[in-house]
Amino acid sequence: MEIPVVRNVLEANDKMAAQLKGLFARHGILVLNMISSPGAGKTSVLERTLADLRGEFRMAVIEGDLQTDNDARRVAATGAKAVQINTDGGCHLDSNMILEALSNFDLAEIDILFIENVGNLVCPVEFDCGEDHKVALLSVTEGDDKPEKYPLLFNLSTVMLLNKVDLLPYVDFDVERAKRFATHLNKELTIFPMSCRSGEGLEGWYDWLRAARAAKRG
């Protein structure tokens, strides 16, 4: 009896992602894939980051959403170049979508490219978009057991941004428990408790961006 073996459904995506990595490397662009649940604050973090660091870096954003260009308009208001990808129900971005979006940019004019993925803790993690690092966002308005329940994201991410810490007095969220779950999955994970509303903790995130950008150029 012969059993057919189906090729990895991610194989084509991975091949294109490898091409993207080469393209970004040639231009020295640091690429970050931002992944979180809906409402964790990805767009707000980007707005604050783009505004605060626009004097240091030339930054651009690829926005992924099921519908609307609301988030692209928000980040574009900071002066950054933004391109919206509407997936029309798709739960993630993939490398082919990123490649198509790049035609709207002059890559020679970008230092850091942020990919704001569709709000989802599962599917976006599995599709490489040519990024240098995955950045997981977790807000204190979610459960502190999210890293334990959705382990792949935190296992593959380089950074975890623990957002909305200004709300800790008003929510039932154990920061140390969340950190413990996350670092059990990934001992190398760098965690930044922060609030893009109050500004608390942002400088640590910015210093990490500076170091990652310098490493990419080097």
mmCIF file with all atom_site columns, C-alpha atoms in Angstrom:
data_model
loop_
_atom_site.group_PDB
_atom_site.id
_atom_site.type_symbol
_atom_site.label_atom_id
_atom_site.label_alt_id
_atom_site.label_comp_id
_atom_site.label_asym_id
_atom_site.label_entity_id
_atom_site.label_seq_id
_atom_site.pdbx_PDB_ins_code
_atom_site.Cartn_x
_atom_site.Cartn_y
_atom_site.Cartn_z
_atom_site.occupancy
_atom_site.B_iso_or_equiv
_atom_site.pdbx_formal_charge
_atom_site.auth_seq_id
_atom_site.auth_comp_id
_atom_site.auth_asym_id
_atom_site.auth_atom_id
_atom_site.pdbx_PDB_model_num
ATOM 1   C CA . MET A 1 1   ? 0.000   0.000  0.000  1.00 0.00 ? 1   MET A CA 1
ATOM 2   C CA . GLU A 1 2   ? 1.305   3.451  -0.913 1.00 0.00 ? 2   GLU A CA 1
ATOM 3   C CA . ILE A 1 3   ? 0.523   6.315  1.420  1.00 0.00 ? 3   ILE A CA 1
ATOM 4   C CA . PRO A 1 4   ? 0.676   9.776  -0.218 1.00 0.00 ? 4   PRO A CA 1
ATOM 5   C CA . VAL A 1 5   ? 2.701   12.325 1.720  1.00 0.00 ? 5   VAL A CA 1
ATOM 6   C CA . VAL A 1 6   ? 1.383   15.887 1.492  1.00 0.00 ? 6   VAL A CA 1
ATOM 7   C CA . ARG A 1 7   ? 4.093   18.522 1.269  1.00 0.00 ? 7   ARG A CA 1
ATOM 8   C CA . ASN A 1 8   ? 4.325   21.033 4.055  1.00 0.00 ? 8   ASN A CA 1
ATOM 9   C CA . VAL A 1 9   ? 1.642   23.664 3.419  1.00 0.00 ? 9   VAL A CA 1
ATOM 10  C CA . LEU A 1 10  ? 4.070   26.263 4.744  1.00 0.00 ? 10  LEU A CA 1
ATOM 11  C CA . GLU A 1 11  ? 6.868   25.304 2.356  1.00 0.00 ? 11  GLU A CA 1
ATOM 12  C CA . ALA A 1 12  ? 6.034   27.894 -0.305 1.00 0.00 ? 12  ALA A CA 1
ATOM 13  C CA . ASN A 1 13  ? 5.660   30.583 2.346  1.00 0.00 ? 13  ASN A CA 1
ATOM 14  C CA . ASP A 1 14  ? 9.013   29.662 3.893  1.00 0.00 ? 14  ASP A CA 1
ATOM 15  C CA . LYS A 1 15  ? 10.785  29.859 0.535  1.00 0.00 ? 15  LYS A CA 1
ATOM 16  C CA . MET A 1 16  ? 9.419   33.340 -0.110 1.00 0.00 ? 16  MET A CA 1
ATOM 17  C CA . ALA A 1 17  ? 10.218  34.377 3.460  1.00 0.00 ? 17  ALA A CA 1
ATOM 18  C CA . ALA A 1 18  ? 13.836  33.383 2.844  1.00 0.00 ? 18  ALA A CA 1
ATOM 19  C CA . GLN A 1 19  ? 13.866  35.630 -0.230 1.00 0.00 ? 19  GLN A CA 1
ATOM 20  C CA . LEU A 1 20  ? 12.458  38.472 1.835  1.00 0.00 ? 20  LEU A CA 1
ATOM 21  C CA . LYS A 1 21  ? 15.127  37.981 4.495  1.00 0.00 ? 21  LYS A CA 1
ATOM 22  C CA . GLY A 1 22  ? 17.784  38.304 1.804  1.00 0.00 ? 22  GLY A CA 1
ATOM 23  C CA . LEU A 1 23  ? 16.145  41.442 0.435  1.00 0.00 ? 23  LEU A CA 1
ATOM 24  C CA . PHE A 1 24  ? 15.909  43.055 3.868  1.00 0.00 ? 24  PHE A CA 1
ATOM 25  C CA . ALA A 1 25  ? 19.499  42.076 4.669  1.00 0.00 ? 25  ALA A CA 1
ATOM 26  C CA . ARG A 1 26  ? 20.798  43.742 1.503  1.00 0.00 ? 26  ARG A CA 1
ATOM 27  C CA . HIS A 1 27  ? 19.086  46.968 2.509  1.00 0.00 ? 27  HIS A CA 1
ATOM 28  C CA . GLY A 1 28  ? 20.002  46.681 6.198  1.00 0.00 ? 28  GLY A CA 1
ATOM 29  C CA . ILE A 1 29  ? 16.351  46.915 7.266  1.00 0.00 ? 29  ILE A CA 1
ATOM 30  C CA . LEU A 1 30  ? 15.377  45.678 10.728 1.00 0.00 ? 30  LEU A CA 1
ATOM 31  C CA . VAL A 1 31  ? 11.999  43.902 10.368 1.00 0.00 ? 31  VAL A CA 1
ATOM 32  C CA . LEU A 1 32  ? 9.735   43.189 13.338 1.00 0.00 ? 32  LEU A CA 1
ATOM 33  C CA . ASN A 1 33  ? 6.571   41.091 13.235 1.00 0.00 ? 33  ASN A CA 1
ATOM 34  C CA . MET A 1 34  ? 4.200   42.414 15.927 1.00 0.00 ? 34  MET A CA 1
ATOM 35  C CA . ILE A 1 35  ? 1.701   39.787 17.121 1.00 0.00 ? 35  ILE A CA 1
ATOM 36  C CA . SER A 1 36  ? -1.016  39.983 19.772 1.00 0.00 ? 36  SER A CA 1
ATOM 37  C CA . SER A 1 37  ? -4.677  39.488 20.531 1.00 0.00 ? 37  SER A CA 1
ATOM 38  C CA . PRO A 1 38  ? -7.063  42.166 19.244 1.00 0.00 ? 38  PRO A CA 1
ATOM 39  C CA . GLY A 1 39  ? -7.051  45.130 21.611 1.00 0.00 ? 39  GLY A CA 1
ATOM 40  C CA . ALA A 1 40  ? -3.689  44.421 23.276 1.00 0.00 ? 40  ALA A CA 1
ATOM 41  C CA . GLY A 1 41  ? -2.381  47.744 21.996 1.00 0.00 ? 41  GLY A CA 1
ATOM 42  C CA . LYS A 1 42  ? -0.188  47.012 18.960 1.00 0.00 ? 42  LYS A CA 1
ATOM 43  C CA . THR A 1 43  ? -1.285  50.120 17.098 1.00 0.00 ? 43  THR A CA 1
ATOM 44  C CA . SER A 1 44  ? -0.986  52.347 20.162 1.00 0.00 ? 44  SER A CA 1
ATOM 45  C CA . VAL A 1 45  ? 2.528   51.050 20.858 1.00 0.00 ? 45  VAL A CA 1
ATOM 46  C CA . LEU A 1 46  ? 3.459   51.709 17.246 1.00 0.00 ? 46  LEU A CA 1
ATOM 47  C CA . GLU A 1 47  ? 1.987   55.229 17.313 1.00 0.00 ? 47  GLU A CA 1
ATOM 48  C CA . ARG A 1 48  ? 4.060   56.108 20.376 1.00 0.00 ? 48  ARG A CA 1
ATOM 49  C CA . THR A 1 49  ? 7.213   54.421 19.047 1.00 0.00 ? 49  THR A CA 1
ATOM 50  C CA . LEU A 1 50  ? 6.975   56.060 15.630 1.00 0.00 ? 50  LEU A CA 1
ATOM 51  C CA . ALA A 1 51  ? 6.398   59.485 17.149 1.00 0.00 ? 51  ALA A CA 1
ATOM 52  C CA . ASP A 1 52  ? 9.140   59.241 19.765 1.00 0.00 ? 52  ASP A CA 1
ATOM 53  C CA . LEU A 1 53  ? 11.850  57.804 17.493 1.00 0.00 ? 53  LEU A CA 1
ATOM 54  C CA . ARG A 1 54  ? 11.136  59.571 14.208 1.00 0.00 ? 54  ARG A CA 1
ATOM 55  C CA . GLY A 1 55  ? 14.177  61.767 14.715 1.00 0.00 ? 55  GLY A CA 1
ATOM 56  C CA . GLU A 1 56  ? 16.419  58.685 14.976 1.00 0.00 ? 56  GLU A CA 1
ATOM 57  C CA . PHE A 1 57  ? 15.094  56.215 12.414 1.00 0.00 ? 57  PHE A CA 1
ATOM 58  C CA . ARG A 1 58  ? 13.272  56.114 9.112  1.00 0.00 ? 58  ARG A CA 1
ATOM 59  C CA . MET A 1 59  ? 10.372  53.804 9.908  1.00 0.00 ? 59  MET A CA 1
ATOM 60  C CA . ALA A 1 60  ? 7.548   52.216 7.942  1.00 0.00 ? 60  ALA A CA 1
ATOM 61  C CA . VAL A 1 61  ? 4.589   49.998 8.792  1.00 0.00 ? 61  VAL A CA 1
ATOM 62  C CA . ILE A 1 62  ? 2.689   47.230 7.026  1.00 0.00 ? 62  ILE A CA 1
ATOM 63  C CA . GLU A 1 63  ? -0.739  46.988 8.663  1.00 0.00 ? 63  GLU A CA 1
ATOM 64  C CA . GLY A 1 64  ? -2.730  43.760 8.604  1.00 0.00 ? 64  GLY A CA 1
ATOM 65  C CA . ASP A 1 65  ? -6.471  43.742 9.319  1.00 0.00 ? 65  ASP A CA 1
ATOM 66  C CA . LEU A 1 66  ? -9.542  41.907 8.145  1.00 0.00 ? 66  LEU A CA 1
ATOM 67  C CA . GLN A 1 67  ? -11.158 45.167 7.019  1.00 0.00 ? 67  GLN A CA 1
ATOM 68  C CA . THR A 1 68  ? -10.691 48.979 7.078  1.00 0.00 ? 68  THR A CA 1
ATOM 69  C CA . ASP A 1 69  ? -7.590  51.148 6.930  1.00 0.00 ? 69  ASP A CA 1
ATOM 70  C CA . ASN A 1 70  ? -8.202  52.632 10.384 1.00 0.00 ? 70  ASN A CA 1
ATOM 71  C CA . ASP A 1 71  ? -4.891  51.505 11.882 1.00 0.00 ? 71  ASP A CA 1
ATOM 72  C CA . ALA A 1 72  ? -2.861  52.497 8.825  1.00 0.00 ? 72  ALA A CA 1
ATOM 73  C CA . ARG A 1 73  ? -4.328  55.991 9.076  1.00 0.00 ? 73  ARG A CA 1
ATOM 74  C CA . ARG A 1 74  ? -3.377  56.189 12.748 1.00 0.00 ? 74  ARG A CA 1
ATOM 75  C CA . VAL A 1 75  ? 0.264   55.254 12.212 1.00 0.00 ? 75  VAL A CA 1
ATOM 76  C CA . ALA A 1 76  ? 0.538   57.381 9.065  1.00 0.00 ? 76  ALA A CA 1
ATOM 77  C CA . ALA A 1 77  ? -0.484  60.393 11.165 1.00 0.00 ? 77  ALA A CA 1
ATOM 78  C CA . THR A 1 78  ? 2.909   60.104 12.906 1.00 0.00 ? 78  THR A CA 1
ATOM 79  C CA . GLY A 1 79  ? 4.633   60.776 9.586  1.00 0.00 ? 79  GLY A CA 1
ATOM 80  C CA . ALA A 1 80  ? 5.638   57.159 8.958  1.00 0.00 ? 80  ALA A CA 1
ATOM 81  C CA . LYS A 1 81  ? 4.933   55.499 5.631  1.00 0.00 ? 81  LYS A CA 1
ATOM 82  C CA . ALA A 1 82  ? 2.116   52.970 6.043  1.00 0.00 ? 82  ALA A CA 1
ATOM 83  C CA . VAL A 1 83  ? 0.535   50.371 3.777  1.00 0.00 ? 83  VAL A CA 1
ATOM 84  C CA . GLN A 1 84  ? -2.675  48.544 4.655  1.00 0.00 ? 84  GLN A CA 1
ATOM 85  C CA . ILE A 1 85  ? -3.285  44.875 3.840  1.00 0.00 ? 85  ILE A CA 1
ATOM 86  C CA . ASN A 1 86  ? -6.910  43.760 4.187  1.00 0.00 ? 86  ASN A CA 1
ATOM 87  C CA . THR A 1 87  ? -7.157  39.984 4.418  1.00 0.00 ? 87  THR A CA 1
ATOM 88  C CA . ASP A 1 88  ? -10.957 39.884 3.930  1.00 0.00 ? 88  ASP A CA 1
ATOM 89  C CA . GLY A 1 89  ? -11.379 37.342 6.697  1.00 0.00 ? 89  GLY A CA 1
ATOM 90  C CA . GLY A 1 90  ? -7.908  35.805 6.653  1.00 0.00 ? 90  GLY A CA 1
ATOM 91  C CA . CYS A 1 91  ? -6.448  35.334 10.118 1.00 0.00 ? 91  CYS A CA 1
ATOM 92  C CA . HIS A 1 92  ? -2.804  36.192 9.348  1.00 0.00 ? 92  HIS A CA 1
ATOM 93  C CA . LEU A 1 93  ? -0.356  37.849 7.006  1.00 0.00 ? 93  LEU A CA 1
ATOM 94  C CA . ASP A 1 94  ? 2.045   35.765 4.921  1.00 0.00 ? 94  ASP A CA 1
ATOM 95  C CA . SER A 1 95  ? 5.251   36.374 3.001  1.00 0.00 ? 95  SER A CA 1
ATOM 96  C CA . ASN A 1 96  ? 3.492   36.807 -0.343 1.00 0.00 ? 96  ASN A CA 1
ATOM 97  C CA . MET A 1 97  ? 1.338   39.609 1.077  1.00 0.00 ? 97  MET A CA 1
ATOM 98  C CA . ILE A 1 98  ? 4.448   41.289 2.479  1.00 0.00 ? 98  ILE A CA 1
ATOM 99  C CA . LEU A 1 99  ? 6.235   41.037 -0.865 1.00 0.00 ? 99  LEU A CA 1
ATOM 100 C CA . GLU A 1 100 ? 3.298   42.686 -2.639 1.00 0.00 ? 100 GLU A CA 1
ATOM 101 C CA . ALA A 1 101 ? 3.129   45.466 -0.044 1.00 0.00 ? 101 ALA A CA 1
ATOM 102 C CA . LEU A 1 102 ? 6.835   46.253 -0.469 1.00 0.00 ? 102 LEU A CA 1
ATOM 103 C CA . SER A 1 103 ? 6.178   47.640 -3.953 1.00 0.00 ? 103 SER A CA 1
ATOM 104 C CA . ASN A 1 104 ? 4.747   50.698 -2.174 1.00 0.00 ? 104 ASN A CA 1
ATOM 105 C CA . PHE A 1 105 ? 8.019   51.482 -0.382 1.00 0.00 ? 105 PHE A CA 1
ATOM 106 C CA . ASP A 1 106 ? 11.463  52.715 -1.327 1.00 0.00 ? 106 ASP A CA 1
ATOM 107 C CA . LEU A 1 107 ? 13.502  50.198 0.679  1.00 0.00 ? 107 LEU A CA 1
ATOM 108 C CA . ALA A 1 108 ? 16.559  52.448 0.526  1.00 0.00 ? 108 ALA A CA 1
ATOM 109 C CA . GLU A 1 109 ? 14.669  54.884 2.764  1.00 0.00 ? 109 GLU A CA 1
ATOM 110 C CA . ILE A 1 110 ? 13.715  52.478 5.578  1.00 0.00 ? 110 ILE A CA 1
ATOM 111 C CA . ASP A 1 111 ? 15.697  51.648 8.720  1.00 0.00 ? 111 ASP A CA 1
ATOM 112 C CA . ILE A 1 112 ? 12.980  49.737 10.596 1.00 0.00 ? 112 ILE A CA 1
ATOM 113 C CA . LEU A 1 113 ? 9.909   48.026 9.143  1.00 0.00 ? 113 LEU A CA 1
ATOM 114 C CA . PHE A 1 114 ? 7.130   47.058 11.525 1.00 0.00 ? 114 PHE A CA 1
ATOM 115 C CA . ILE A 1 115 ? 4.627   44.411 10.432 1.00 0.00 ? 115 ILE A CA 1
ATOM 116 C CA . GLU A 1 116 ? 1.471   44.743 12.508 1.00 0.00 ? 116 GLU A CA 1
ATOM 117 C CA . ASN A 1 117 ? -0.118  41.352 12.042 1.00 0.00 ? 117 ASN A CA 1
ATOM 118 C CA . VAL A 1 118 ? -3.803  40.487 12.261 1.00 0.00 ? 118 VAL A CA 1
ATOM 119 C CA . GLY A 1 119 ? -4.987  40.276 15.880 1.00 0.00 ? 119 GLY A CA 1
ATOM 120 C CA . ASN A 1 120 ? -4.596  36.574 16.635 1.00 0.00 ? 120 ASN A CA 1
ATOM 121 C CA . LEU A 1 121 ? -2.307  34.540 18.897 1.00 0.00 ? 121 LEU A CA 1
ATOM 122 C CA . VAL A 1 122 ? -2.259  31.387 16.748 1.00 0.00 ? 122 VAL A CA 1
ATOM 123 C CA . CYS A 1 123 ? -2.121  31.603 12.944 1.00 0.00 ? 123 CYS A CA 1
ATOM 124 C CA . PRO A 1 124 ? 0.233   34.599 12.526 1.00 0.00 ? 124 PRO A CA 1
ATOM 125 C CA . VAL A 1 125 ? 2.914   32.799 14.524 1.00 0.00 ? 125 VAL A CA 1
ATOM 126 C CA . GLU A 1 126 ? 3.163   29.972 12.000 1.00 0.00 ? 126 GLU A CA 1
ATOM 127 C CA . PHE A 1 127 ? 3.744   32.140 8.920  1.00 0.00 ? 127 PHE A CA 1
ATOM 128 C CA . ASP A 1 128 ? 7.227   33.610 8.565  1.00 0.00 ? 128 ASP A CA 1
ATOM 129 C CA . CYS A 1 129 ? 7.037   37.053 6.967  1.00 0.00 ? 129 CYS A CA 1
ATOM 130 C CA . GLY A 1 130 ? 10.774  37.488 6.532  1.00 0.00 ? 130 GLY A CA 1
ATOM 131 C CA . GLU A 1 131 ? 11.140  39.224 9.890  1.00 0.00 ? 131 GLU A CA 1
ATOM 132 C CA . ASP A 1 132 ? 14.234  39.372 12.043 1.00 0.00 ? 132 ASP A CA 1
ATOM 133 C CA . HIS A 1 133 ? 12.231  39.079 15.246 1.00 0.00 ? 133 HIS A CA 1
ATOM 134 C CA . LYS A 1 134 ? 8.726   38.291 16.393 1.00 0.00 ? 134 LYS A CA 1
ATOM 135 C CA . VAL A 1 135 ? 7.479   40.676 19.082 1.00 0.00 ? 135 VAL A CA 1
ATOM 136 C CA . ALA A 1 136 ? 4.668   39.400 21.305 1.00 0.00 ? 136 ALA A CA 1
ATOM 137 C CA . LEU A 1 137 ? 2.349   41.928 22.913 1.00 0.00 ? 137 LEU A CA 1
ATOM 138 C CA . LEU A 1 138 ? 0.378   40.972 25.991 1.00 0.00 ? 138 LEU A CA 1
ATOM 139 C CA . SER A 1 139 ? -1.782  43.465 27.867 1.00 0.00 ? 139 SER A CA 1
ATOM 140 C CA . VAL A 1 140 ? -2.708  43.320 31.525 1.00 0.00 ? 140 VAL A CA 1
ATOM 141 C CA . THR A 1 141 ? -6.368  43.416 30.527 1.00 0.00 ? 141 THR A CA 1
ATOM 142 C CA . GLU A 1 142 ? -5.912  39.837 29.290 1.00 0.00 ? 142 GLU A CA 1
ATOM 143 C CA . GLY A 1 143 ? -5.284  36.725 31.366 1.00 0.00 ? 143 GLY A CA 1
ATOM 144 C CA . ASP A 1 144 ? -1.840  36.286 32.905 1.00 0.00 ? 144 ASP A CA 1
ATOM 145 C CA . ASP A 1 145 ? -1.933  32.683 31.687 1.00 0.00 ? 145 ASP A CA 1
ATOM 146 C CA . LYS A 1 146 ? -1.867  33.683 27.999 1.00 0.00 ? 146 LYS A CA 1
ATOM 147 C CA . PRO A 1 147 ? 1.753   32.522 27.535 1.00 0.00 ? 147 PRO A CA 1
ATOM 148 C CA . GLU A 1 148 ? 0.837   29.112 28.930 1.00 0.00 ? 148 GLU A CA 1
ATOM 149 C CA . LYS A 1 149 ? -2.283  28.830 26.756 1.00 0.00 ? 149 LYS A CA 1
ATOM 150 C CA . TYR A 1 150 ? -0.638  30.079 23.540 1.00 0.00 ? 150 TYR A CA 1
ATOM 151 C CA . PRO A 1 151 ? 2.935   28.822 23.927 1.00 0.00 ? 151 PRO A CA 1
ATOM 152 C CA . LEU A 1 152 ? 4.235   28.956 20.356 1.00 0.00 ? 152 LEU A CA 1
ATOM 153 C CA . LEU A 1 153 ? 4.166   32.753 20.119 1.00 0.00 ? 153 LEU A CA 1
ATOM 154 C CA . PHE A 1 154 ? 6.120   33.240 23.317 1.00 0.00 ? 154 PHE A CA 1
ATOM 155 C CA . ASN A 1 155 ? 8.489   30.414 22.452 1.00 0.00 ? 155 ASN A CA 1
ATOM 156 C CA . LEU A 1 156 ? 9.409   31.996 19.096 1.00 0.00 ? 156 LEU A CA 1
ATOM 157 C CA . SER A 1 157 ? 9.400   35.668 20.087 1.00 0.00 ? 157 SER A CA 1
ATOM 158 C CA . THR A 1 158 ? 12.509  37.631 20.973 1.00 0.00 ? 158 THR A CA 1
ATOM 159 C CA . VAL A 1 159 ? 10.614  40.295 22.922 1.00 0.00 ? 159 VAL A CA 1
ATOM 160 C CA . MET A 1 160 ? 7.419   40.413 24.956 1.00 0.00 ? 160 MET A CA 1
ATOM 161 C CA . LEU A 1 161 ? 5.869   43.829 25.509 1.00 0.00 ? 161 LEU A CA 1
ATOM 162 C CA . LEU A 1 162 ? 3.642   43.710 28.591 1.00 0.00 ? 162 LEU A CA 1
ATOM 163 C CA . ASN A 1 163 ? 1.404   46.648 27.838 1.00 0.00 ? 163 ASN A CA 1
ATOM 164 C CA . LYS A 1 164 ? -1.106  48.732 29.806 1.00 0.00 ? 164 LYS A CA 1
ATOM 165 C CA . VAL A 1 165 ? 0.680   48.368 33.152 1.00 0.00 ? 165 VAL A CA 1
ATOM 166 C CA . ASP A 1 166 ? -0.938  51.658 34.188 1.00 0.00 ? 166 ASP A CA 1
ATOM 167 C CA . LEU A 1 167 ? -4.143  49.622 34.584 1.00 0.00 ? 167 LEU A CA 1
ATOM 168 C CA . LEU A 1 168 ? -2.664  47.084 37.035 1.00 0.00 ? 168 LEU A CA 1
ATOM 169 C CA . PRO A 1 169 ? -4.428  48.623 40.070 1.00 0.00 ? 169 PRO A CA 1
ATOM 170 C CA . TYR A 1 170 ? -7.774  47.987 38.388 1.00 0.00 ? 170 TYR A CA 1
ATOM 171 C CA . VAL A 1 171 ? -7.390  44.481 36.937 1.00 0.00 ? 171 VAL A CA 1
ATOM 172 C CA . ASP A 1 172 ? -6.714  40.990 38.226 1.00 0.00 ? 172 ASP A CA 1
ATOM 173 C CA . PHE A 1 173 ? -3.373  40.284 36.554 1.00 0.00 ? 173 PHE A CA 1
ATOM 174 C CA . ASP A 1 174 ? -0.289  38.732 38.152 1.00 0.00 ? 174 ASP A CA 1
ATOM 175 C CA . VAL A 1 175 ? 2.762   40.163 36.356 1.00 0.00 ? 175 VAL A CA 1
ATOM 176 C CA . GLU A 1 176 ? 5.217   37.698 37.886 1.00 0.00 ? 176 GLU A CA 1
ATOM 177 C CA . ARG A 1 177 ? 3.004   34.774 36.953 1.00 0.00 ? 177 ARG A CA 1
ATOM 178 C CA . ALA A 1 178 ? 2.838   35.931 33.330 1.00 0.00 ? 178 ALA A CA 1
ATOM 179 C CA . LYS A 1 179 ? 6.613   36.419 33.249 1.00 0.00 ? 179 LYS A CA 1
ATOM 180 C CA . ARG A 1 180 ? 7.170   32.994 34.794 1.00 0.00 ? 180 ARG A CA 1
ATOM 181 C CA . PHE A 1 181 ? 5.008   31.257 32.180 1.00 0.00 ? 181 PHE A CA 1
ATOM 182 C CA . ALA A 1 182 ? 6.701   33.149 29.338 1.00 0.00 ? 182 ALA A CA 1
ATOM 183 C CA . THR A 1 183 ? 10.294  32.597 30.428 1.00 0.00 ? 183 THR A CA 1
ATOM 184 C CA . HIS A 1 184 ? 9.624   28.933 31.139 1.00 0.00 ? 184 HIS A CA 1
ATOM 185 C CA . LEU A 1 185 ? 8.856   28.635 27.418 1.00 0.00 ? 185 LEU A CA 1
ATOM 186 C CA . ASN A 1 186 ? 11.724  30.862 26.313 1.00 0.00 ? 186 ASN A CA 1
ATOM 187 C CA . LYS A 1 187 ? 14.593  31.596 28.678 1.00 0.00 ? 187 LYS A CA 1
ATOM 188 C CA . GLU A 1 188 ? 16.018  34.142 26.209 1.00 0.00 ? 188 GLU A CA 1
ATOM 189 C CA . LEU A 1 189 ? 12.805  36.183 26.040 1.00 0.00 ? 189 LEU A CA 1
ATOM 190 C CA . THR A 1 190 ? 13.268  39.883 26.856 1.00 0.00 ? 190 THR A CA 1
ATOM 191 C CA . ILE A 1 191 ? 10.258  41.348 28.664 1.00 0.00 ? 191 ILE A CA 1
ATOM 192 C CA . PHE A 1 192 ? 9.383   45.045 28.862 1.00 0.00 ? 192 PHE A CA 1
ATOM 193 C CA . PRO A 1 193 ? 6.507   46.012 31.190 1.00 0.00 ? 193 PRO A CA 1
ATOM 194 C CA . MET A 1 194 ? 5.230   49.258 29.709 1.00 0.00 ? 194 MET A CA 1
ATOM 195 C CA . SER A 1 195 ? 2.403   51.675 29.114 1.00 0.00 ? 195 SER A CA 1
ATOM 196 C CA . CYS A 1 196 ? 2.160   53.522 25.831 1.00 0.00 ? 196 CYS A CA 1
ATOM 197 C CA . ARG A 1 197 ? -0.345  55.862 27.502 1.00 0.00 ? 197 ARG A CA 1
ATOM 198 C CA . SER A 1 198 ? 1.804   56.939 30.476 1.00 0.00 ? 198 SER A CA 1
ATOM 199 C CA . GLY A 1 199 ? 5.179   56.295 28.852 1.00 0.00 ? 199 GLY A CA 1
ATOM 200 C CA . GLU A 1 200 ? 6.294   53.956 31.624 1.00 0.00 ? 200 GLU A CA 1
ATOM 201 C CA . GLY A 1 201 ? 8.876   51.420 30.445 1.00 0.00 ? 201 GLY A CA 1
ATOM 202 C CA . LEU A 1 202 ? 9.102   52.696 26.886 1.00 0.00 ? 202 LEU A CA 1
ATOM 203 C CA . GLU A 1 203 ? 12.774  53.645 27.073 1.00 0.00 ? 203 GLU A CA 1
ATOM 204 C CA . GLY A 1 204 ? 13.769  50.017 27.605 1.00 0.00 ? 204 GLY A CA 1
ATOM 205 C CA . TRP A 1 205 ? 11.886  49.056 24.449 1.00 0.00 ? 205 TRP A CA 1
ATOM 206 C CA . TYR A 1 206 ? 13.497  51.923 22.552 1.00 0.00 ? 206 TYR A CA 1
ATOM 207 C CA . ASP A 1 207 ? 16.981  50.921 23.706 1.00 0.00 ? 207 ASP A CA 1
ATOM 208 C CA . TRP A 1 208 ? 16.303  47.388 22.500 1.00 0.00 ? 208 TRP A CA 1
ATOM 209 C CA . LEU A 1 209 ? 15.249  48.766 19.100 1.00 0.00 ? 209 LEU A CA 1
ATOM 210 C CA . ARG A 1 210 ? 18.432  50.825 18.890 1.00 0.00 ? 210 ARG A CA 1
ATOM 211 C CA . ALA A 1 211 ? 20.582  47.792 19.667 1.00 0.00 ? 211 ALA A CA 1
ATOM 212 C CA . ALA A 1 212 ? 18.697  45.524 17.240 1.00 0.00 ? 212 ALA A CA 1
ATOM 213 C CA . ARG A 1 213 ? 18.980  48.085 14.459 1.00 0.00 ? 213 ARG A CA 1
ATOM 214 C CA . ALA A 1 214 ? 22.727  48.481 15.090 1.00 0.00 ? 214 ALA A CA 1
ATOM 215 C CA . ALA A 1 215 ? 23.149  44.702 15.060 1.00 0.00 ? 215 ALA A CA 1
ATOM 216 C CA . LYS A 1 216 ? 21.287  44.425 11.756 1.00 0.00 ? 216 LYS A CA 1
ATOM 217 C CA . ARG A 1 217 ? 23.493  47.035 10.132 1.00 0.00 ? 217 ARG A CA 1
ATOM 218 C CA . GLY A 1 218 ? 26.599  45.394 11.534 1.00 0.00 ? 218 GLY A CA 1
#
